[in-house]
JSON list of C-alpha atoms in Angstrom, two decimals:
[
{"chain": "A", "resi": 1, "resn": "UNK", "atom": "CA", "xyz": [-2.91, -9.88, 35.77]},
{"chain": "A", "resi": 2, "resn": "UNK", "atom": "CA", "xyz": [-1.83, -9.77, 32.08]},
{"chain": "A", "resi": 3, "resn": "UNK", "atom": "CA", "xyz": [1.80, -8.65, 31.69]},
{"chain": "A", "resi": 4, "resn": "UNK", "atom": "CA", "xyz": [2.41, -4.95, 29.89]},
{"chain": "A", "resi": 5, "resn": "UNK", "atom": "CA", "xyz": [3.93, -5.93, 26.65]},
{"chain": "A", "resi": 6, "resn": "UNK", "atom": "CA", "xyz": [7.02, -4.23, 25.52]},
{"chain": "A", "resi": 7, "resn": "UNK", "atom": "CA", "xyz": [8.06, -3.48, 22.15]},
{"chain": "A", "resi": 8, "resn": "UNK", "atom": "CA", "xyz": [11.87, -4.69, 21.22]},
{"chain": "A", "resi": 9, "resn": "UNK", "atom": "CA", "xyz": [14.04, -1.66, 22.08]},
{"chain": "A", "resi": 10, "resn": "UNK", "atom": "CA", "xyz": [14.87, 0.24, 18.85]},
{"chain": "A", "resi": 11, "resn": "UNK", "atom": "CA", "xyz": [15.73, 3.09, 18.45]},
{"chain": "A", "resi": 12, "resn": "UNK", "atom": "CA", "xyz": [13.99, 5.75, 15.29]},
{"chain": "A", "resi": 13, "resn": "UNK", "atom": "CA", "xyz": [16.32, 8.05, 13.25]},
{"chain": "A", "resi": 14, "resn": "UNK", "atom": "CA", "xyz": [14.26, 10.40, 14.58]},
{"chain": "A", "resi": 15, "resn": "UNK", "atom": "CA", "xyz": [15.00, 10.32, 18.28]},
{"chain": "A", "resi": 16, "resn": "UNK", "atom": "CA", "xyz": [18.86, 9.71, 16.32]},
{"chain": "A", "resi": 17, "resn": "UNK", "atom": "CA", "xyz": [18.54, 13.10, 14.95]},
{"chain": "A", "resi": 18, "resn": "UNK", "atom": "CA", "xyz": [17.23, 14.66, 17.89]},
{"chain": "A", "resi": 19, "resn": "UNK", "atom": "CA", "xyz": [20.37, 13.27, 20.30]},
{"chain": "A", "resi": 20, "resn": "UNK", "atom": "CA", "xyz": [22.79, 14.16, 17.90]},
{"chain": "A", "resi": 21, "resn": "UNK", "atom": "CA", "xyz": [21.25, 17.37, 16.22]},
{"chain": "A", "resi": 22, "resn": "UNK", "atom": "CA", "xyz": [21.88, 16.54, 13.20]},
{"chain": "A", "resi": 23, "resn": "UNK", "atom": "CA", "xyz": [18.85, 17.47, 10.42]},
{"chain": "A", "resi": 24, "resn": "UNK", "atom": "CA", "xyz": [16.20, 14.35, 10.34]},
{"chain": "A", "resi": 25, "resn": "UNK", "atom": "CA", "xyz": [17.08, 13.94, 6.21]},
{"chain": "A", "resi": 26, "resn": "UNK", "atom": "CA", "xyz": [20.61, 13.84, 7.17]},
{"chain": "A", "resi": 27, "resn": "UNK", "atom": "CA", "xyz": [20.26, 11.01, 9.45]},
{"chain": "A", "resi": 28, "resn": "UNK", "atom": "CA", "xyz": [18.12, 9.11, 7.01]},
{"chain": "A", "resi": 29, "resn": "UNK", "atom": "CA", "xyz": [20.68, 9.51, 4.36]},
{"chain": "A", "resi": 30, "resn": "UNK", "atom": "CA", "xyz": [23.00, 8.14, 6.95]},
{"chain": "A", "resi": 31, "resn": "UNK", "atom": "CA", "xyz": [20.84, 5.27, 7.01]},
{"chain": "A", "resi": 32, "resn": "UNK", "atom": "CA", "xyz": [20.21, 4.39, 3.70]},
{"chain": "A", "resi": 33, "resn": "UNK", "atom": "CA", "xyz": [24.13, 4.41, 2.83]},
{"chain": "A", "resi": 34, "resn": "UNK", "atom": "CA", "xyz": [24.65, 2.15, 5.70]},
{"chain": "A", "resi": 35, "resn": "UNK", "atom": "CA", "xyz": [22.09, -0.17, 4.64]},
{"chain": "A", "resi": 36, "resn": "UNK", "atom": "CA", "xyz": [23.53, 0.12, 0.95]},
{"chain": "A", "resi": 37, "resn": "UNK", "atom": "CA", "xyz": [26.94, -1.04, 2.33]},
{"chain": "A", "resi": 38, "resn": "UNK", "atom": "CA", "xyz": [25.47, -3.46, 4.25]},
{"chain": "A", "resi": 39, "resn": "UNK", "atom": "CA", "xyz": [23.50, -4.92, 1.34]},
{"chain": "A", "resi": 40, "resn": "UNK", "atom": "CA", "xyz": [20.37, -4.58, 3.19]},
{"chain": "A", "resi": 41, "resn": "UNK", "atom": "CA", "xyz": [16.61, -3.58, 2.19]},
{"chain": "A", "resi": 42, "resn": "UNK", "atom": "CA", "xyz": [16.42, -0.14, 3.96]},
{"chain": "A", "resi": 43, "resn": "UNK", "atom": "CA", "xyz": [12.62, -0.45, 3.23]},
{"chain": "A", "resi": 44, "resn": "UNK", "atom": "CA", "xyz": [12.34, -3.06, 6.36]},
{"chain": "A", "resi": 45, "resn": "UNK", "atom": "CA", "xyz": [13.07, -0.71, 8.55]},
{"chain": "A", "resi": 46, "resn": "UNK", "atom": "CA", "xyz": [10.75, 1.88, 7.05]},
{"chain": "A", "resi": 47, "resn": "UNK", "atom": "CA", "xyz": [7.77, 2.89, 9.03]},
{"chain": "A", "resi": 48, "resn": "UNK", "atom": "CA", "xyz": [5.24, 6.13, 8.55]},
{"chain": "A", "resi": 49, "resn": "UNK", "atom": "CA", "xyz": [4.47, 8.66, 10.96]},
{"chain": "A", "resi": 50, "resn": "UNK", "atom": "CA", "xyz": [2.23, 11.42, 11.16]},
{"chain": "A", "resi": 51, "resn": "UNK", "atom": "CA", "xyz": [4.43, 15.33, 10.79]},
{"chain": "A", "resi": 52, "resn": "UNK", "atom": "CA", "xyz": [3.02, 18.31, 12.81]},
{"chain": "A", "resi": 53, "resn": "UNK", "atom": "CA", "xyz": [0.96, 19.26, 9.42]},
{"chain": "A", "resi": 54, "resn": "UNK", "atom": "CA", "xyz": [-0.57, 15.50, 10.08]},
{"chain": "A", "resi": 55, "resn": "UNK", "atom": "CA", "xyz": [0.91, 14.21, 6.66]},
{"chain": "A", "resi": 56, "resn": "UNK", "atom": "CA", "xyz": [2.87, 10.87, 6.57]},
{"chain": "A", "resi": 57, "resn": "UNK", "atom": "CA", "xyz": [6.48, 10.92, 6.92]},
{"chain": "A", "resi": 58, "resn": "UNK", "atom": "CA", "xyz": [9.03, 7.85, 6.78]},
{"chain": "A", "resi": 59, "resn": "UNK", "atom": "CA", "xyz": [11.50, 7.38, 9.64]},
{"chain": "A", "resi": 60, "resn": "UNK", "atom": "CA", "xyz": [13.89, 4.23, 10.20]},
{"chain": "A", "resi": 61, "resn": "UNK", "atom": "CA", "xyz": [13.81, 1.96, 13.44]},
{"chain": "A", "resi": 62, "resn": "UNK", "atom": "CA", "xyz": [17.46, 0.30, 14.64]},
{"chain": "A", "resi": 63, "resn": "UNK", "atom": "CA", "xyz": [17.89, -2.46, 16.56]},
{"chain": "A", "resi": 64, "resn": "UNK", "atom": "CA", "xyz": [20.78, -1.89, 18.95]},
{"chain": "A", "resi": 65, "resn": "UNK", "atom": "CA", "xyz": [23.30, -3.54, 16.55]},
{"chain": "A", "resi": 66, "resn": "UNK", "atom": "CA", "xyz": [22.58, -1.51, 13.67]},
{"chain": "A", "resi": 67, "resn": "UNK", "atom": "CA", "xyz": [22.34, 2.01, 15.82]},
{"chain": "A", "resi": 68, "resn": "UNK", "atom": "CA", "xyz": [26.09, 0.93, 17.25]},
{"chain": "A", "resi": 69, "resn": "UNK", "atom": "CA", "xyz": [27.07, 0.78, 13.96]},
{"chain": "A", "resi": 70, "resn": "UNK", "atom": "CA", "xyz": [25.75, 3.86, 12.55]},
{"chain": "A", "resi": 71, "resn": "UNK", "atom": "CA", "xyz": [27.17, 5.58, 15.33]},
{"chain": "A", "resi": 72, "resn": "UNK", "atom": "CA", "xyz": [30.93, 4.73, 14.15]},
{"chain": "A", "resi": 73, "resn": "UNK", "atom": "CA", "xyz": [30.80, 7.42, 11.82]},
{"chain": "A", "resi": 74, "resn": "UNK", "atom": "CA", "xyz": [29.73, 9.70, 14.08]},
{"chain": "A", "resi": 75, "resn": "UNK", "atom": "CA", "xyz": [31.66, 11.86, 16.96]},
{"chain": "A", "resi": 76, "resn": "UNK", "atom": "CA", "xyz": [32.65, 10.30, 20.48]},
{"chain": "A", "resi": 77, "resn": "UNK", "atom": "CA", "xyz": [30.26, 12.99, 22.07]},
{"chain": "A", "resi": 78, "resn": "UNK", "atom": "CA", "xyz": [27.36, 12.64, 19.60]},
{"chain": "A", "resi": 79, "resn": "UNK", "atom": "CA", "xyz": [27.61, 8.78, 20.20]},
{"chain": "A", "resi": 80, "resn": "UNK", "atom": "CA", "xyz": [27.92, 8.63, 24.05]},
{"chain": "A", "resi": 81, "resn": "UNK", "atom": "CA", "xyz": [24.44, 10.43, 23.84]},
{"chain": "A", "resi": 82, "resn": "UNK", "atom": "CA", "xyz": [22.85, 7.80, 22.06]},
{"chain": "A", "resi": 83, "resn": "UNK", "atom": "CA", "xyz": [24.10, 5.37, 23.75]},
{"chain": "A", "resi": 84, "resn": "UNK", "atom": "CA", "xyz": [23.22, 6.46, 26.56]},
{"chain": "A", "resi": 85, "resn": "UNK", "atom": "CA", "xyz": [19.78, 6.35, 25.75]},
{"chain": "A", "resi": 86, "resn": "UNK", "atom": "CA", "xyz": [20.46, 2.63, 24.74]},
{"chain": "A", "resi": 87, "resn": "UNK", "atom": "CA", "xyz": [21.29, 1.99, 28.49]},
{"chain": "A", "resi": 88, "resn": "UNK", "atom": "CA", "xyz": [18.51, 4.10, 29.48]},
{"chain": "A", "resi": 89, "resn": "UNK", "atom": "CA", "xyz": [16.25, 1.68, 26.81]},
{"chain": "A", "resi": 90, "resn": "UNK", "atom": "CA", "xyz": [17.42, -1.21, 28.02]},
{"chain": "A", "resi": 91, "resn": "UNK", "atom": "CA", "xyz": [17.09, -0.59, 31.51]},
{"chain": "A", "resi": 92, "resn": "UNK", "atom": "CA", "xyz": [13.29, 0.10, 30.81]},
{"chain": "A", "resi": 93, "resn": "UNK", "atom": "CA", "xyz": [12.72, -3.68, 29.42]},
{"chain": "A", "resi": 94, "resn": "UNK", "atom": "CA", "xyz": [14.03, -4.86, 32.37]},
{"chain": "A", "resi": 95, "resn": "UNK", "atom": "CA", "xyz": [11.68, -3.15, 34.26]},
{"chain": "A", "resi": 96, "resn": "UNK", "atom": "CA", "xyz": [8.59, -2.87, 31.98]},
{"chain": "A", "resi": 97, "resn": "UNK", "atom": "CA", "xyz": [6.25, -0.79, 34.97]},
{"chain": "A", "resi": 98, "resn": "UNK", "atom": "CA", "xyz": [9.19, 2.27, 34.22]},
{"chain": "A", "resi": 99, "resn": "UNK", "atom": "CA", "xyz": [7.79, 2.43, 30.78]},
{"chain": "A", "resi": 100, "resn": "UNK", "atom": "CA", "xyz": [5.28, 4.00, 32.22]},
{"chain": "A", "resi": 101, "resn": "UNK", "atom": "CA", "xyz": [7.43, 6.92, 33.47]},
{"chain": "A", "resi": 102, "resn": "UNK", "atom": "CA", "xyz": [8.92, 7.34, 30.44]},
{"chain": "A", "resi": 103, "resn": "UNK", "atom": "CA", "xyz": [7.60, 9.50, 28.01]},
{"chain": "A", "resi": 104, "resn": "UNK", "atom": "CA", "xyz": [10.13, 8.80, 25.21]},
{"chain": "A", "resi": 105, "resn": "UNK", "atom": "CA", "xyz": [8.91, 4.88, 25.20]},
{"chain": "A", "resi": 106, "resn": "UNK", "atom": "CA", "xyz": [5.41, 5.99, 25.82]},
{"chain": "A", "resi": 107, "resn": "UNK", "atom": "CA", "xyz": [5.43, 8.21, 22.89]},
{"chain": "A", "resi": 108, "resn": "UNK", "atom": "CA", "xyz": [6.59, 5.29, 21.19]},
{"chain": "A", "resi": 109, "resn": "UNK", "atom": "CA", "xyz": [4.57, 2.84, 21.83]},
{"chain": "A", "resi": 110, "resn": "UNK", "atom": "CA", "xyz": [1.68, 4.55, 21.10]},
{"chain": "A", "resi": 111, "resn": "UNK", "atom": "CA", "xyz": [3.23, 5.74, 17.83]},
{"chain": "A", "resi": 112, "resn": "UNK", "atom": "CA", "xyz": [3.75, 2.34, 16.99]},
{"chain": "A", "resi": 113, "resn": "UNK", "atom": "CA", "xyz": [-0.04, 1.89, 17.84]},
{"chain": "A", "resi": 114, "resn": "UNK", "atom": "CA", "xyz": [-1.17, 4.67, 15.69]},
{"chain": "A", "resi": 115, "resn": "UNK", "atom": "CA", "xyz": [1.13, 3.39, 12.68]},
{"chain": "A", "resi": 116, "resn": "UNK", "atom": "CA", "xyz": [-0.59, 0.13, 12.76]},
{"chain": "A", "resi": 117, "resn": "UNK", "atom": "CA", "xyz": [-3.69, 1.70, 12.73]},
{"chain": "A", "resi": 118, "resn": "UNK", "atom": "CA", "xyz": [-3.31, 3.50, 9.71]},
{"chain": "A", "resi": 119, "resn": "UNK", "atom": "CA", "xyz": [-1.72, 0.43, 8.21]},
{"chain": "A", "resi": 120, "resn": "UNK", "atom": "CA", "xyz": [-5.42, -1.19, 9.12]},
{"chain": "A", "resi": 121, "resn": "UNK", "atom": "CA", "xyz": [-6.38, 1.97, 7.48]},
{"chain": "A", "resi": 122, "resn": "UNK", "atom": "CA", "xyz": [-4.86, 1.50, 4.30]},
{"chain": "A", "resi": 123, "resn": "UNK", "atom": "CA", "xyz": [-5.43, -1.99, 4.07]},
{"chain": "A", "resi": 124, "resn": "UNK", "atom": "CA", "xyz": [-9.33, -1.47, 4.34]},
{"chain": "A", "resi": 125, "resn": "UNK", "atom": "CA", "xyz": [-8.83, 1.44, 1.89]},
{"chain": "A", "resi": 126, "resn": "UNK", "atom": "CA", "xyz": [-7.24, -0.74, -0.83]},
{"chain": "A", "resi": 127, "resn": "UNK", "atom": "CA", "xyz": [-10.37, -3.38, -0.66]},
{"chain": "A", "resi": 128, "resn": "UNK", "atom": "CA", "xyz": [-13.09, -1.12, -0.84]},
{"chain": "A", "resi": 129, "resn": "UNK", "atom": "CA", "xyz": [-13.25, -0.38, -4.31]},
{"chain": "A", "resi": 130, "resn": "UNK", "atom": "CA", "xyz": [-13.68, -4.31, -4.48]},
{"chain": "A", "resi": 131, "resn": "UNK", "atom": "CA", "xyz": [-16.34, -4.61, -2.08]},
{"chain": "A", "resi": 132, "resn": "UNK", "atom": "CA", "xyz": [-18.40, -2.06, -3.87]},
{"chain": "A", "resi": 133, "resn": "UNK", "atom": "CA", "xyz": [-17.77, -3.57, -6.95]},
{"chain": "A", "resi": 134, "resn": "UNK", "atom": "CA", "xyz": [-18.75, -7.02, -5.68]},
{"chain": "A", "resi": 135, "resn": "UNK", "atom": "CA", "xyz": [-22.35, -5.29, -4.33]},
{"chain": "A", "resi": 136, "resn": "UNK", "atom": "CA", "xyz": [-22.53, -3.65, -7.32]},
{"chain": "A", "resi": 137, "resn": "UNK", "atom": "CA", "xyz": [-22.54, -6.58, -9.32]},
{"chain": "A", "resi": 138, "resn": "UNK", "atom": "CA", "xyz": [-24.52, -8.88, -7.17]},
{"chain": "A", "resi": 139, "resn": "UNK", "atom": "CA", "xyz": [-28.24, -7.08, -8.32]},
{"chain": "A", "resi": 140, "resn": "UNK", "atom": "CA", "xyz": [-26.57, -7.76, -12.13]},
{"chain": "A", "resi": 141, "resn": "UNK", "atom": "CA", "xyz": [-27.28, -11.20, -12.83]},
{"chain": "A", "resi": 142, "resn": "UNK", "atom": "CA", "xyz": [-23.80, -12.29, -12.51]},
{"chain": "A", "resi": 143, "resn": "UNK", "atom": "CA", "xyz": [-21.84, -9.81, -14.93]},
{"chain": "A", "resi": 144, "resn": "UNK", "atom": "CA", "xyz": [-22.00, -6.16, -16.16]},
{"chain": "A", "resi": 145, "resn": "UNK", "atom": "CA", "xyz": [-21.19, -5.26, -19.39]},
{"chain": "A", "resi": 146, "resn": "UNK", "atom": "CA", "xyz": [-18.34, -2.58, -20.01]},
{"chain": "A", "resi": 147, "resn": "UNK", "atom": "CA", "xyz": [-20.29, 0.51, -19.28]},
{"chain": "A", "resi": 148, "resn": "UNK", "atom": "CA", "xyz": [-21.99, -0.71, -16.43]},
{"chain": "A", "resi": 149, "resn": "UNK", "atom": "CA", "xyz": [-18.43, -1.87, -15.40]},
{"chain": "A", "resi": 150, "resn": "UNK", "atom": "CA", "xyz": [-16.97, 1.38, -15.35]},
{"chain": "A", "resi": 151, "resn": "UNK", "atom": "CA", "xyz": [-19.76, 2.94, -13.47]},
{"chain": "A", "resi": 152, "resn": "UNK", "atom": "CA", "xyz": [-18.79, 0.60, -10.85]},
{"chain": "A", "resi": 153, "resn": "UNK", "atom": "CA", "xyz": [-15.39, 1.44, -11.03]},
{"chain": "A", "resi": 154, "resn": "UNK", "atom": "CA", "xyz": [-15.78, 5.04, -11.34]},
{"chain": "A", "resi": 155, "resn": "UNK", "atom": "CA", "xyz": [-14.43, 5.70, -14.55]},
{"chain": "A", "resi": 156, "resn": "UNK", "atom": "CA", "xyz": [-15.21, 6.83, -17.94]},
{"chain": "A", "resi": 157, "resn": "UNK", "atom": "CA", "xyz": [-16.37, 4.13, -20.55]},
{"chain": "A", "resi": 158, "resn": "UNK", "atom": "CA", "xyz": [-14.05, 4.97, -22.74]},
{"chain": "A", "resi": 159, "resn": "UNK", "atom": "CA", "xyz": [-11.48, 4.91, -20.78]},
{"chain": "A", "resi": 160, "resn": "UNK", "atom": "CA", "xyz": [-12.08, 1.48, -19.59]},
{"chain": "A", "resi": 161, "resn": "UNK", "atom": "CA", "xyz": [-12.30, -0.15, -22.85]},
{"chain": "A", "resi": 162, "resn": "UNK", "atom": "CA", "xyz": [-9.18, 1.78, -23.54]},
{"chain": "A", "resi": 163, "resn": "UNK", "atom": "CA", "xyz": [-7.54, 0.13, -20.73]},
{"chain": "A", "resi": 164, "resn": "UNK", "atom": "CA", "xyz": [-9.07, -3.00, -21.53]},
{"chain": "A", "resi": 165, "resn": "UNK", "atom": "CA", "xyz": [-7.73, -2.67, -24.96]},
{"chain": "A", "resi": 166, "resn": "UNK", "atom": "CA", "xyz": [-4.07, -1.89, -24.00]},
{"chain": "A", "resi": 167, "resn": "UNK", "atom": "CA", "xyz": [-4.12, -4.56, -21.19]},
{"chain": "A", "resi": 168, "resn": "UNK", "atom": "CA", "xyz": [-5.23, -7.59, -22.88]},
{"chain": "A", "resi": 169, "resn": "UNK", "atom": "CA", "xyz": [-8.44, -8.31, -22.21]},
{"chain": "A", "resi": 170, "resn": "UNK", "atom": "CA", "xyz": [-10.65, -7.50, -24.82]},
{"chain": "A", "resi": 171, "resn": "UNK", "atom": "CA", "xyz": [-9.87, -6.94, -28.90]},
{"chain": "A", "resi": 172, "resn": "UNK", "atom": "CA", "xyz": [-12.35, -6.20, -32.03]},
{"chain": "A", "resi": 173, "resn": "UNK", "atom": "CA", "xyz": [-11.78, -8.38, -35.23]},
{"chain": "A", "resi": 174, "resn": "UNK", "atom": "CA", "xyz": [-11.36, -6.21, -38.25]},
{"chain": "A", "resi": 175, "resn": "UNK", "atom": "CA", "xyz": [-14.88, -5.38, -39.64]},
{"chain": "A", "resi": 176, "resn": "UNK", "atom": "CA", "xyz": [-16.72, -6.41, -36.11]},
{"chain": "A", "resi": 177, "resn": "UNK", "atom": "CA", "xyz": [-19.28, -4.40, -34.83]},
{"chain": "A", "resi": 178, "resn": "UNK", "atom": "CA", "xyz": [-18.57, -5.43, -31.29]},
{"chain": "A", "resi": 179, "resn": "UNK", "atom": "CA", "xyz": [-15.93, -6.74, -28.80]},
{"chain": "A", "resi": 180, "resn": "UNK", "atom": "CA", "xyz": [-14.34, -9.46, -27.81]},
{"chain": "A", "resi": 181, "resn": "UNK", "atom": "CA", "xyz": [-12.66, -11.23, -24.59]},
{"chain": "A", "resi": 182, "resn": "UNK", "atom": "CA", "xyz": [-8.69, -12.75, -24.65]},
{"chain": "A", "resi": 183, "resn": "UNK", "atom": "CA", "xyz": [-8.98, -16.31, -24.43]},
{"chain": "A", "resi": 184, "resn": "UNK", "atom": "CA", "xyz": [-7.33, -15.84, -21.47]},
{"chain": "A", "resi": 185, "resn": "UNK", "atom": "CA", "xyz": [-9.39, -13.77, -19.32]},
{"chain": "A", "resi": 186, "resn": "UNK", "atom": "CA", "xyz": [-12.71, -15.82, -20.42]},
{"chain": "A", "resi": 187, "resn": "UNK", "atom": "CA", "xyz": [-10.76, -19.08, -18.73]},
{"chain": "A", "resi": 188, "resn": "UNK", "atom": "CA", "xyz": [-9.66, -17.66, -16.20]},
{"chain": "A", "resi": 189, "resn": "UNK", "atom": "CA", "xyz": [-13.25, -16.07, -15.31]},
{"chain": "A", "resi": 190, "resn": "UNK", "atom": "CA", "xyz": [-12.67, -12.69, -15.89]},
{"chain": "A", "resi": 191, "resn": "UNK", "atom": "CA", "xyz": [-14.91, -11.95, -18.96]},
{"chain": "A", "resi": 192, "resn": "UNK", "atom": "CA", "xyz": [-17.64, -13.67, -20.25]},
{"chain": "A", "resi": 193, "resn": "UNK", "atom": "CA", "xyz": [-19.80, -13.94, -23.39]},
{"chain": "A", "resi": 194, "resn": "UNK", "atom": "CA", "xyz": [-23.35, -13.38, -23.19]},
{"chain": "A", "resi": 195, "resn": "UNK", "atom": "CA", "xyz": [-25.29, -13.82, -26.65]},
{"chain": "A", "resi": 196, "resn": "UNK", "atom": "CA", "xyz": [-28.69, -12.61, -27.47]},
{"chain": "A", "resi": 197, "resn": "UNK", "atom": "CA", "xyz": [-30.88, -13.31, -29.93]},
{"chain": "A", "resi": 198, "resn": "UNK", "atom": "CA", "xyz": [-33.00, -9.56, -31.52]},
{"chain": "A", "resi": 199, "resn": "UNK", "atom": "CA", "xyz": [-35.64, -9.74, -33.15]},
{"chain": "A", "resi": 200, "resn": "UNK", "atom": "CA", "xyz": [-35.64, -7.23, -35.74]},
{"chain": "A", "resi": 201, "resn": "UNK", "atom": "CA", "xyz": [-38.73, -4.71, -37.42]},
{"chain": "A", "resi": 202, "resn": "UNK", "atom": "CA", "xyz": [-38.78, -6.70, -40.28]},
{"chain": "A", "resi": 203, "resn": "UNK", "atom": "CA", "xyz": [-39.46, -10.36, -38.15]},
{"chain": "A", "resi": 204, "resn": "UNK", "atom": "CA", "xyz": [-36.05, -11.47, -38.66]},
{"chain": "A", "resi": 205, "resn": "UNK", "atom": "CA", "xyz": [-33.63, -12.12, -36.23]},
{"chain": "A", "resi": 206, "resn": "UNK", "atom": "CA", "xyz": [-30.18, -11.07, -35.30]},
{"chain": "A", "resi": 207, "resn": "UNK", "atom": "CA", "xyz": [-27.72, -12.43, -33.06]},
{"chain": "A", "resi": 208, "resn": "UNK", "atom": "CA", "xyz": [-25.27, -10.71, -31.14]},
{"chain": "A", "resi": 209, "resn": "UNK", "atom": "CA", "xyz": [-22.24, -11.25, -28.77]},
{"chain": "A", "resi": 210, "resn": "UNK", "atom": "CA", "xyz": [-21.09, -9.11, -25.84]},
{"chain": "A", "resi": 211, "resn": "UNK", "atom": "CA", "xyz": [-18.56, -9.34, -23.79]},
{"chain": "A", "resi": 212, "resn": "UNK", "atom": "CA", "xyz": [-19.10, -8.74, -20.18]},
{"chain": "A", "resi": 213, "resn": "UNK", "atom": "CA", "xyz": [-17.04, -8.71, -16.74]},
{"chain": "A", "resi": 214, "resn": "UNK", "atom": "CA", "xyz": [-17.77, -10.82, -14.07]},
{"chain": "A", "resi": 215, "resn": "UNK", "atom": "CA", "xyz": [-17.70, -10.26, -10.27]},
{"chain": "A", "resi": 216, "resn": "UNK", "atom": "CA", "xyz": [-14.20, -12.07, -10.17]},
{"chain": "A", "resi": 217, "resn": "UNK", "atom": "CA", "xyz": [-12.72, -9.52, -13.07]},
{"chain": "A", "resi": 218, "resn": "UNK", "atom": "CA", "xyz": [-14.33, -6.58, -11.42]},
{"chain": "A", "resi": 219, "resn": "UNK", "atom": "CA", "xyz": [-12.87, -7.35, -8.52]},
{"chain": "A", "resi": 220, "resn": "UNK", "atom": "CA", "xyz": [-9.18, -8.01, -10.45]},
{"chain": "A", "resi": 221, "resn": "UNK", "atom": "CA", "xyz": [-9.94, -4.42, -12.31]},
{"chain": "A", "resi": 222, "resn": "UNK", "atom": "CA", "xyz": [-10.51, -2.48, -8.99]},
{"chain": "A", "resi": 223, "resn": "UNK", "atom": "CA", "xyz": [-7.65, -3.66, -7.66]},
{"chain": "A", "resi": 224, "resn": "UNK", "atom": "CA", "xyz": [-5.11, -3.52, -11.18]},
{"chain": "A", "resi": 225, "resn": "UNK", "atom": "CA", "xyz": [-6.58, -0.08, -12.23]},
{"chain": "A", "resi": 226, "resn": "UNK", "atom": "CA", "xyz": [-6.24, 1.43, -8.97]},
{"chain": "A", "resi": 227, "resn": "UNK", "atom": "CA", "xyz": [-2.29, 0.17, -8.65]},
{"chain": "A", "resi": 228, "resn": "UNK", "atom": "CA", "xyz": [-2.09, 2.24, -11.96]},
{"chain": "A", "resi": 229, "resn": "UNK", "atom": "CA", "xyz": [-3.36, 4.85, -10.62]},
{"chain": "A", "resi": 230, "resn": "UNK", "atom": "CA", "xyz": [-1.38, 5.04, -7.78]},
{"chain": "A", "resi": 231, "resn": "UNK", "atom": "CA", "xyz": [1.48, 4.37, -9.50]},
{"chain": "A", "resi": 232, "resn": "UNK", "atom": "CA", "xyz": [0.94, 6.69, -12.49]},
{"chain": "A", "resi": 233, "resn": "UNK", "atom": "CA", "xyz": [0.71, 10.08, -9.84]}
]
């Protein structure tokens, strides 16, 4: 029979602000000071969970250690209280079948569960737009060219060669009639240039360049234009 697996006992600056009852904010500010003085990243001990209106919320998870420590600004009473529930913790992992009569480690284990769900969630989210670019462009002979491209990406036309523009990828020599691909991004296999030969009304024929994206820089757009996104809202 496989053993039940028990998370490391921690405790979230939720359940803190709930034994204490002191304001959830409060306790995070608490935190984030403490981590300040302590010159560590209070984003490791971030983690999201869902409110009662179902939107994600950030709490903080101590280890033992850093929960004693927090505690030394607080009261005598407020801190017996939490460590109590320490001991109470504690006294769970060495007995992992009592988890199951507890519904404060219950609740967070499956919290823990749901978090790294949504984490699978998110992940899947962020290569989507990549994936559909990738089938997109596998019916286009290997490339699209810049419209085409931002129909794949969901954008305006314009506002893709804007972004091209700005970003580095393409430029337009002075007089051109068309664009052109950074050195750059044609080695690295981002762009490429496809010329084609028109034949004109008159018999004669023209020759022209185009720059177009291939599946590797449509895939390097989805994911670059949708970090701007992100972080431009």
């Amino acid at each position: 029979m496989r053993a039940l697996s028990i998370v490391p006992i921690t405790m979230s600056s939720r359940e803190i602000a709930e034994l204490t009852g002191k304001r959830h904010p409060d306790v995070k500010r608490d935190i984030e000071k403490l981590m300040l003085d302590l010159g560590e990243d209070v984003s490791r001990f971030a983690h999201i969970y869902l409110d009662t209106m179902n939107r994600e919320q950030t709490e903080f998870r101590l280890d033992r250690e850093l929960t004693e420590t927090l505690l030394l600004g607080y009261s005598a009473p407020l801190r017996r209280k939490v460590l109590a529930r320490l001991r109470e913790l504690e006294g769970i992992l060495a007995n992992p079948a009592a988890a199951l009569n507890d519904p404060a480690t219950l609740r967070s284990i499956l919290l823990q569960n749901v978090e790294k769900v949504i984490a699978l969630e998110a992940q899947v989210s962020e290569l989507r737009p990549a994936q559909e670019a990738l089938m997109r462009i596998s019916t286009a002979d290997g490339s699209l060219c810049i419209t085409e491209a931002a129909k794949a990406l969901q954008m305006r036309p314009k506002d893709l060669f804007q972004w091209l523009r700005q970003n580095g990828w393409i430029y337009r020599r002075p007089g051109a009639a068309y664009d052109l691909g950074y050195q750059s991004k044609t080695t690295a296999g981002l762009l490429e240039h496809k010329v084609t030969t028109v034949l004109r009304a008159d018999g004669s024929e023209k020759v022209t360049e185009q720059v177009r994206i291939t599946a590797k820089g449509l895939t390097k757009l989805a994911s670059l234009i949708k970090s701007a996104l992100r972080s431009a809202a």
